[in-house]
Structure formats: structure tokens, C-alpha cells
XYZ file of C-alpha atoms in Angstrom:
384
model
C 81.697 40.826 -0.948
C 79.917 43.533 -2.397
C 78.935 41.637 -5.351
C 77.493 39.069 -3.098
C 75.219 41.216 -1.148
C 74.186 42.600 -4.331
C 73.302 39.050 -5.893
C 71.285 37.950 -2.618
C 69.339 41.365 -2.235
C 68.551 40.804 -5.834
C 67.068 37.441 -5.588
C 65.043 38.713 -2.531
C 63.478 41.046 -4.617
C 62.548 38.400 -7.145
C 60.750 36.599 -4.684
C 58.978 39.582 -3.550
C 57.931 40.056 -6.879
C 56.667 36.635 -7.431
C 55.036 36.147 -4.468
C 53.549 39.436 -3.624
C 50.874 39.369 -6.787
C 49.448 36.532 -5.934
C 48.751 37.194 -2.184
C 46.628 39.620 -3.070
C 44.978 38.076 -5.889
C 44.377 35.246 -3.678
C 42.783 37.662 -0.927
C 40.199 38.824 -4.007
C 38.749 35.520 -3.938
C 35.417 35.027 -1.852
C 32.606 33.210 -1.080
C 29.298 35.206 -2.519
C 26.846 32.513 -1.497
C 26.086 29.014 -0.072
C 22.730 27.126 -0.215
C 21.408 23.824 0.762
C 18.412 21.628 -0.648
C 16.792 20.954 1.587
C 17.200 24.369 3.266
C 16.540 22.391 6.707
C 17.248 18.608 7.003
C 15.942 16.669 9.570
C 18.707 13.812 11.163
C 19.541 11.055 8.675
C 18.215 13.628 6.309
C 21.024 13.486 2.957
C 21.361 16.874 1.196
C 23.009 18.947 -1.340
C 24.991 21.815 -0.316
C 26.292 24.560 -3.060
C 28.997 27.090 -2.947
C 29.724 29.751 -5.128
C 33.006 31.757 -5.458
C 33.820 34.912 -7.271
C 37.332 35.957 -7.970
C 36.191 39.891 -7.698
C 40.062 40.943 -8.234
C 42.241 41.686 -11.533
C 44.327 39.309 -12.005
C 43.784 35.316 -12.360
C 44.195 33.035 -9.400
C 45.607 29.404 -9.124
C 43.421 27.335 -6.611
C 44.480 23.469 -6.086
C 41.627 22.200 -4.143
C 38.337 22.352 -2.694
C 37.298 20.483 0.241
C 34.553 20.729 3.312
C 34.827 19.514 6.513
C 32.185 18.889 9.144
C 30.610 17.450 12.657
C 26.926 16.851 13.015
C 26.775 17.386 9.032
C 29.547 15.211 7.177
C 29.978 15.540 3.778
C 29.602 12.345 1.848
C 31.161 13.564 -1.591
C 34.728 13.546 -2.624
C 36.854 17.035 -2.410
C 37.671 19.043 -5.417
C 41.483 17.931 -5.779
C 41.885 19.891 -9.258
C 40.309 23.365 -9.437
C 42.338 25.147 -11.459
C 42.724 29.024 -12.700
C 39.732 31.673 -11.700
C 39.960 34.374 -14.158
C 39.058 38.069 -12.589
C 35.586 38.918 -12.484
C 34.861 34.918 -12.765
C 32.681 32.628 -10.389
C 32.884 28.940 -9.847
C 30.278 26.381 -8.076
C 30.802 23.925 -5.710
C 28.432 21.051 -5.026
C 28.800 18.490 -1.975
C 26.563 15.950 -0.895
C 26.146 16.277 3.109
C 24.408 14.575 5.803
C 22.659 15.390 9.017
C 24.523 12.918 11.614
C 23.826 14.932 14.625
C 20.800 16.218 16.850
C 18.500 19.636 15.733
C 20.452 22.899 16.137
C 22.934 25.154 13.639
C 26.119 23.761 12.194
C 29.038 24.877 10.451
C 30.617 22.319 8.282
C 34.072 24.333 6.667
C 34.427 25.078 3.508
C 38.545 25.298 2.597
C 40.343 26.513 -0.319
C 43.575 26.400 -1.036
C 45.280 28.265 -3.203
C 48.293 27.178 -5.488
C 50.888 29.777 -4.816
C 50.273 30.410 -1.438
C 47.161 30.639 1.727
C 43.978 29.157 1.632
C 40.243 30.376 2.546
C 38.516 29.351 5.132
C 34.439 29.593 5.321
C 31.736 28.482 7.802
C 28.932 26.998 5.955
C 25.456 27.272 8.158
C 23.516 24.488 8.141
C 20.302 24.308 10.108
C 18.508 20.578 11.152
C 14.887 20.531 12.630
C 13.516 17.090 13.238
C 9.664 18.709 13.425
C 7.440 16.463 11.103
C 4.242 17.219 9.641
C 1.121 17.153 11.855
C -2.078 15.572 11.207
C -5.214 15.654 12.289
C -9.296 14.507 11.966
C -11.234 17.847 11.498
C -14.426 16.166 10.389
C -15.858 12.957 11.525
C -19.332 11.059 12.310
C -20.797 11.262 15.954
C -20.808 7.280 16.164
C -20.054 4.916 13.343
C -22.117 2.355 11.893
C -21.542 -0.855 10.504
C -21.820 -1.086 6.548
C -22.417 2.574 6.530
C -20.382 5.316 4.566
C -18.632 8.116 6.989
C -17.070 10.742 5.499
C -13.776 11.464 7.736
C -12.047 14.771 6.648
C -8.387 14.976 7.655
C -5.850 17.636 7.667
C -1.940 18.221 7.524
C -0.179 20.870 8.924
C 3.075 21.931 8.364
C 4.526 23.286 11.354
C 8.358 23.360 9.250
C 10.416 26.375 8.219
C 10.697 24.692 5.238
C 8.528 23.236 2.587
C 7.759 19.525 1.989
C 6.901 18.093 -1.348
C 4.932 15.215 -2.543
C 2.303 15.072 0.886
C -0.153 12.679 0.479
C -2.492 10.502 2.962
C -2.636 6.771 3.089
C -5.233 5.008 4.917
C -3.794 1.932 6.576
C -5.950 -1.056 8.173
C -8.409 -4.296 8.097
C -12.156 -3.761 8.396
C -13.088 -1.450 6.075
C -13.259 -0.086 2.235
C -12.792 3.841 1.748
C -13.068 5.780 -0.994
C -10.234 7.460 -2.665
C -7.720 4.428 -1.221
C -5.307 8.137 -1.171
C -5.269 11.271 -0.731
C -2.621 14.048 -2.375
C -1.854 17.002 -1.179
C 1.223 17.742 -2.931
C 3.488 20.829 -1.947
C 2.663 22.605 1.733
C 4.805 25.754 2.085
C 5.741 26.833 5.661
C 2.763 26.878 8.238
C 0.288 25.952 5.194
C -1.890 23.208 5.760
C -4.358 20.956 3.568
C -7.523 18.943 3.687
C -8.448 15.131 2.073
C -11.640 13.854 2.478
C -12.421 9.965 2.765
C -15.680 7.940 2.516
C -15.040 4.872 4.792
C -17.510 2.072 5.256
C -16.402 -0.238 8.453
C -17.559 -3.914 8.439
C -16.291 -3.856 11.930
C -14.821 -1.933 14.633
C -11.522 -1.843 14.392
C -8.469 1.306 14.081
C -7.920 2.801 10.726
C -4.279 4.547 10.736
C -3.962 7.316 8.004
C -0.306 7.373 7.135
C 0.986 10.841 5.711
C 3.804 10.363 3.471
C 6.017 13.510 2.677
C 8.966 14.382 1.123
C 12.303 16.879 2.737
C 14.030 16.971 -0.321
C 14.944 13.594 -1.533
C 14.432 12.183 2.062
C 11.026 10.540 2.669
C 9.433 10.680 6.096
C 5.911 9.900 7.125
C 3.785 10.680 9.872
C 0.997 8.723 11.537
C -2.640 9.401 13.010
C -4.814 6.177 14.518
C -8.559 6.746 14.252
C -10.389 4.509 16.594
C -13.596 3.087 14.816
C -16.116 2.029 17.166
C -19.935 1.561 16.908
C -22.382 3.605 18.490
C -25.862 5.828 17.801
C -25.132 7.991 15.743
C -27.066 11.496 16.478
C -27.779 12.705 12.955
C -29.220 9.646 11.230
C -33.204 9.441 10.619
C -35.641 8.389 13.581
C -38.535 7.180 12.669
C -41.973 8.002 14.849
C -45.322 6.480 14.797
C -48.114 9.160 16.355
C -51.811 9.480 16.511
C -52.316 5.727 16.342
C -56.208 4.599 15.886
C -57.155 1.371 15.922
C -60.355 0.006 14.621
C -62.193 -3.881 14.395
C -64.415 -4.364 11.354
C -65.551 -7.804 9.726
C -62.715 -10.055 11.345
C -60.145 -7.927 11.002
C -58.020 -4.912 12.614
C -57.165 -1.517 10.599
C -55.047 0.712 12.671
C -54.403 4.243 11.270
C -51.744 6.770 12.411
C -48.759 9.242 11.415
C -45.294 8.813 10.941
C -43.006 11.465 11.218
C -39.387 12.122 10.906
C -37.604 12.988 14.402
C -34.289 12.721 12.920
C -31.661 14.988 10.774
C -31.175 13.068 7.562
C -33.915 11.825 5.225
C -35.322 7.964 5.796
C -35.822 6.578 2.191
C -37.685 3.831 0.925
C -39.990 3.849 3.851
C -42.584 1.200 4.157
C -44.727 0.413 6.929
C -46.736 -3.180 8.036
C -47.575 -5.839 10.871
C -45.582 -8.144 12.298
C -46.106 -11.387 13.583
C -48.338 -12.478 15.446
C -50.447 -10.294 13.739
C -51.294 -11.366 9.502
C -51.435 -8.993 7.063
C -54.730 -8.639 4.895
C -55.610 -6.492 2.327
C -56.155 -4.013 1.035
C -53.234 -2.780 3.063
C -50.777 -5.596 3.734
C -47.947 -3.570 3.309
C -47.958 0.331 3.220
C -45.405 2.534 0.943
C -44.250 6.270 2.242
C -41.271 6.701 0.235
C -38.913 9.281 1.229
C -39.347 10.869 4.874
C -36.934 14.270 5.076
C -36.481 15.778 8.722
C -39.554 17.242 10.979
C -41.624 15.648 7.550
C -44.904 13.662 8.778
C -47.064 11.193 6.747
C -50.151 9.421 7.528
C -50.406 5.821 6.766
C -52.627 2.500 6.822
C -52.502 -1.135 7.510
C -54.702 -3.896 8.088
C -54.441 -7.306 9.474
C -55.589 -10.137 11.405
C -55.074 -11.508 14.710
C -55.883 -14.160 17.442
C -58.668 -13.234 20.399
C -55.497 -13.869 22.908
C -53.366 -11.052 21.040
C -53.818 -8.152 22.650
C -50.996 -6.084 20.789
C -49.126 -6.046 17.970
C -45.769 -4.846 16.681
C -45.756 -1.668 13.691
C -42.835 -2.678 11.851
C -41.054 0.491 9.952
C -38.485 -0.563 7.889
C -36.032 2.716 5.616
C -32.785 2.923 3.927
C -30.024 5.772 4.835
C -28.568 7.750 1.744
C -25.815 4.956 1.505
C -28.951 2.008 0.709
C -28.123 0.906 4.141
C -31.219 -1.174 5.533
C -32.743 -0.188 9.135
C -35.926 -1.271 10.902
C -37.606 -0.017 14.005
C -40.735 -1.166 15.608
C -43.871 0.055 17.585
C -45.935 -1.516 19.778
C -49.909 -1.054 19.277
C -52.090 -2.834 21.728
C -55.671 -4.142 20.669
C -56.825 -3.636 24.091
C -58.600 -0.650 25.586
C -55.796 -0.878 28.065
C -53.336 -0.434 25.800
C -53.114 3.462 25.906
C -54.374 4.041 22.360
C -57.513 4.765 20.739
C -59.024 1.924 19.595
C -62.326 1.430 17.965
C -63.080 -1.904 18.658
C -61.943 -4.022 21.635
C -62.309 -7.214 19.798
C -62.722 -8.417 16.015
C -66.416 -9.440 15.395
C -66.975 -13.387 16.165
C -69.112 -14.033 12.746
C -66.897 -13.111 9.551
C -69.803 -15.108 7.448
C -72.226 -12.563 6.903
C -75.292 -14.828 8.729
C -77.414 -12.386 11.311
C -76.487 -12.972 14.860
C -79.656 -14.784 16.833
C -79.581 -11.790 19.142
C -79.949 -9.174 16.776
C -82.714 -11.416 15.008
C -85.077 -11.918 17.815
C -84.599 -8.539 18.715
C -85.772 -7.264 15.033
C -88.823 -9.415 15.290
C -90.163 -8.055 18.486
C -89.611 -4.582 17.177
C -91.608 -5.644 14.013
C -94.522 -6.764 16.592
C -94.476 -4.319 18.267
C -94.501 -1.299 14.927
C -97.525 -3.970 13.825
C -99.112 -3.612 16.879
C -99.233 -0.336 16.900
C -100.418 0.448 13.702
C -103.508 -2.421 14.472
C -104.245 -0.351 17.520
C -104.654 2.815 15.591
C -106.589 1.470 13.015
C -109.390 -0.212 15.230
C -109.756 3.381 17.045
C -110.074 5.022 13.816
């Protein structure tokens, strides 16, 4: 019997000596870093998750697989069925493709290796899904909108991520209107960075213009929407017009009326003309008068002349200027012929004989003056 026990004791000790080494190899290997790209997915968001091992041991060690398994994030890539021999000192990557299936919070899909001798190692990824998107925003816009004229509409993206998004850019979506640039790219925000695009949009009518903000999370795109109500109004900035100091005066048939025009506004009127409208008729020499360019608190004087029927007792001032954008606007001032009217007016009525002939009046009154000068100068004579 003694030969036996010797034989079995022996062959435990083989054993021991096969197995022992590589348990403790095995225990040398490690996990020395994980990352993810995206580091934060949103749900649905796919990613790419990457493991690194180190054997940090002496000796080689046998691994026969690689896997991960997950909740919440599921890995969408086959295992690693093969791995093979990690020399000591040696590292080896490991790349899965995951996705975010659950809601926002932390999760820990396992990374598992198992070794060919004996044991396996077990490792809690951390994988972190936020479904915060980008925000957006108008920082600069008009007062009041205008039809056919240019705005400039300044928006901005924020992002509010712990993460970076790539390839940001802003889209603006709608009927009604042409803008200038048709988009807008930001490119690459960082955490809590932000960044402006600036748009010139023209409306043709009221209407909603939606700027879309299309952004990248890794490979995943997402966008993010903003609806801009465009309605018309007054706006407060844009160039007013004012007609002051407003004489009127009759002479040979005609009317000449003479005032100022200033600029009550905050943006220059261009272009500016000034003349009557109907019912009066514009005459020369001043049918139509030319200012040109009117900037803010700027005041010009100006001229017209026309003619009008004995029933008119006022008149419109027609003022008619162009915005920086060559948009067209007109306003008008009433000027009444009439002593009534509230302004200062030379003559209440045009002159009833345009022909040049001497009124009968004014005749017989020139010839009894002329009587009575000859008279006077006979009377002198006879006493001298």
C-alpha cells in the first residue's frame, strides 16, 4: 500500500504544480482603463466602449474569451471568443459597440474574462447617459418686423452637456421669407460653451420661422428646435419723418409753401423727396423737391409749389424715403390753404387774374390819385 499512497501524493503534487502558476499569473491581470465615445450618450444614443488590460505579472497568461454584459447599455458587438496568450508586462484593447436602451442615470455593463487554465475577471464598466440637449435661443431681434424688410435675428446655442457636441450648426426652417446665410455653423461647443449665428431675414408675410439646431453626440445626430413668431408691427428704430415750420404763400395763381423736415427717428431716411399730392398740381419751378439722405435729429428745409382749386382748402405734403435695405415708405402731411388751418399762410386765396391785365379797381383808383397829384401841383402853381 505504501507504494500507492506514494503514487497518489505524487500526482497531487503535480497538480499543485500545474495549477498553482497560473492562479497567480491569472490574478496579475487587470483592467488599467475603460473609455467610451461619446463619454455621455443620450438614450438611443450608439457608442464605442474601450478596454484596456495589462498583464503587470511575470509570467504569460492564457485568456479564452472576452465578453460584456449589460442592462440599460447592451452591447451590440460580438464577444472576443479567441484571445489568446498576454505576455508579462503586455496590454491588450478591447473595443465593443454599446447602446443606451435605458433612461438617464449611471450604468455598469460587465466586462468578463476568462482565463484558460482556470478563474475569470470580473469588471464594472461605468457608463453615464444624460438626455440634456443643446439650448437655443434669440439674443438679438427687431422691435416689430416689417414686410419686405431685412431683420437681422442673432441666435445662440448653449451647451448645457458634460460633454462636447460636434458639428452644431443652425438651420432656418419655414415659408414666407428669404434669409441670408440659408445656415449657420458653429462647429464644436465644449461643456457650458455657447455660440452665436447671425441671420438677415426678409418676411413677405407673417408667418413662424423655426431655426433647427443640428448637433452631433458622437456619431448620433440630434437636433433641437426654437419657433420665432414673425409678426408685423411699428417698428421703434426705423426713420420718422417730420414736416415743421410750414409757410404758405399765394403768388400769380399759384401756392408755394415752405417748411423743414427733420428726422424724429433712429436710422437714416434715404432718398428723400418731398411734393403735393392730389388735389393739389404740381408747378414749377418746384414740382418735386430732392433732400437726399436725412440721418437722426438731422433737419432740412425744403420747397414746393403747386396749384389748386378755390374749393381746396388743404392739401396733402407727400414725403416719400427708402430704409438702408431700398425698402420704399411714404408718409403724408396735411397743410391747409386756409387761415383756419393752423399754419402761417401768406395768402388766403390764389390771385383771380393769372393774365397780367390791371384789375379795374386798382385802375380807377391810380387815376384819381393821378388827379388828384395834378391837382395839386396846378394849385401851387397859380399861387406862385
Amino acid at each position: 500500500m505504501k507504494p500507492l499512497y506514494i503514487a497518489i501524493i505524487s500526482i497531487f503534487c503535480i497538480v499543485a504544480a500545474l495549477t498553482g502558476p497560473a492562479g497567480a499569473a491569472s490574478a496579475d491581470v487587470t483592467v488599467v482603463s475603460s473609455t467610451l465615445d461619446p463619454q455621455v450618450l443620450m438614450k438611443g444614443d450608439t457608442g464605442t466602449l474601450t478596454i484596456v488590460i495589462q498583464n503587470t505579472g511575470s509570467e504569460t497568461v492564457s485568456i479564452k474569451s472576452a465578453r460584456l454584459y449589460g442592462n440599460g447599455v447592451v452591447p451590440l458587438s460580438e464577444p472576443y471568443l479567441a484571445v489568446g496568450d498576454l505576455g508579462a508586462g503586455n496590454s491588450k484593447t478591447f473595443t465593443f459597440t454599446v447602446r443606451a436602451d435605458g433612461g438617464e442615470g449611471t450604468f455598469y455593463p460587465q466586462f468578463v474574462l476568462d482565463f484558460r487554465n482556470e478563474g475569470n475577471l470580473r469588471y464594472p464598466v461605468p457608463v453615464q447617459v444624460e438626455n440634456t440637449p443643446l439650448s437655443v435661443s434669440v439674443v438679438e431681434r427687431p422691435d416689430a418686423f416689417s414686410e419686405s424688410r431685412t431683420a437681422d435675428i442673432t441666435v445662440r446655442v448653449g451647451n448645457p452637456r458634460p460633454n462636447a457636441a460636434s458639428g452644431v450648426q443652425v438651420i432656418p426652417l419655414g415659408t414666407g421669407f428669404t434669409v441670408t446665410p440659408t445656415s449657420g455653423f458653429i462647429g464644436t461647443l465644449a461643456s457650458d460653451a455657447s455660440g452665436t449665428v447671425t441671420f438677415n431675414l426678409t418676411p413677405t408675410a407673417e408667418m413662424d420661422v423655426t431655426f433647427q439646431v443640428v448637433w452631433r453626440n458622437g456619431i448620433n445626430t440630434h437636433t433641437t428646435d426654437l419657433v420665432l413668431p414673425v409678426v408685423f408691427g411699428e417698428d421703434k428704430r426705423q426713420a420718422d419723418p417730420i414736416i415743421t415750420n410750414v409757410e404758405v404763400k399765394s403768388e400769380f395763381g399759384r401756392y408755394r409753401v415752405i417748411g423743414d423736415i427733420s428726422n424724429a427717428g433712429l436710422e437714416s431716411a434715404r432718398s428723400v423727396i418731398i411734393a403735393p399730392g392730389a388735389p393739389a398740381t404740381p408747378t414749377d419751378p418746384f414740382r418735386v423737391y430732392v433732400v437726399g439722405t436725412l440721418d437722426p435729429d438731422d433737419i432740412s428745409p425744403f420747397e414746393v409749389t403747386f396749384a389748386a382749386d378755390r374749393n381746396v382748402t388743404e392739401v396733402p405734403i407727400v414725403v416719400e424715403y427708402r430704409d438702408d435695405d431700398g425698402n420704399r415708405y411714404t408718409s403724408t402731411t396735411m397743410i391747409g390753404l386756409g387761415s383756419g388751418a393752423g399754419v402761417s399762410v401768406a395768402s388766403a386765396a390764389p390771385a383771380e387774374n393769372s393774365s397780367g391785365e390791371f384789375p379795374i379797381v386798382g385802375a380807377i383808383v391810380a387815376v384819381l390819385v393821378a388827379l388828384g397829384v395834378a391837382g395839386a401841383i396846378y394849385y401851387s402853381w397859380r399861387r406862385a
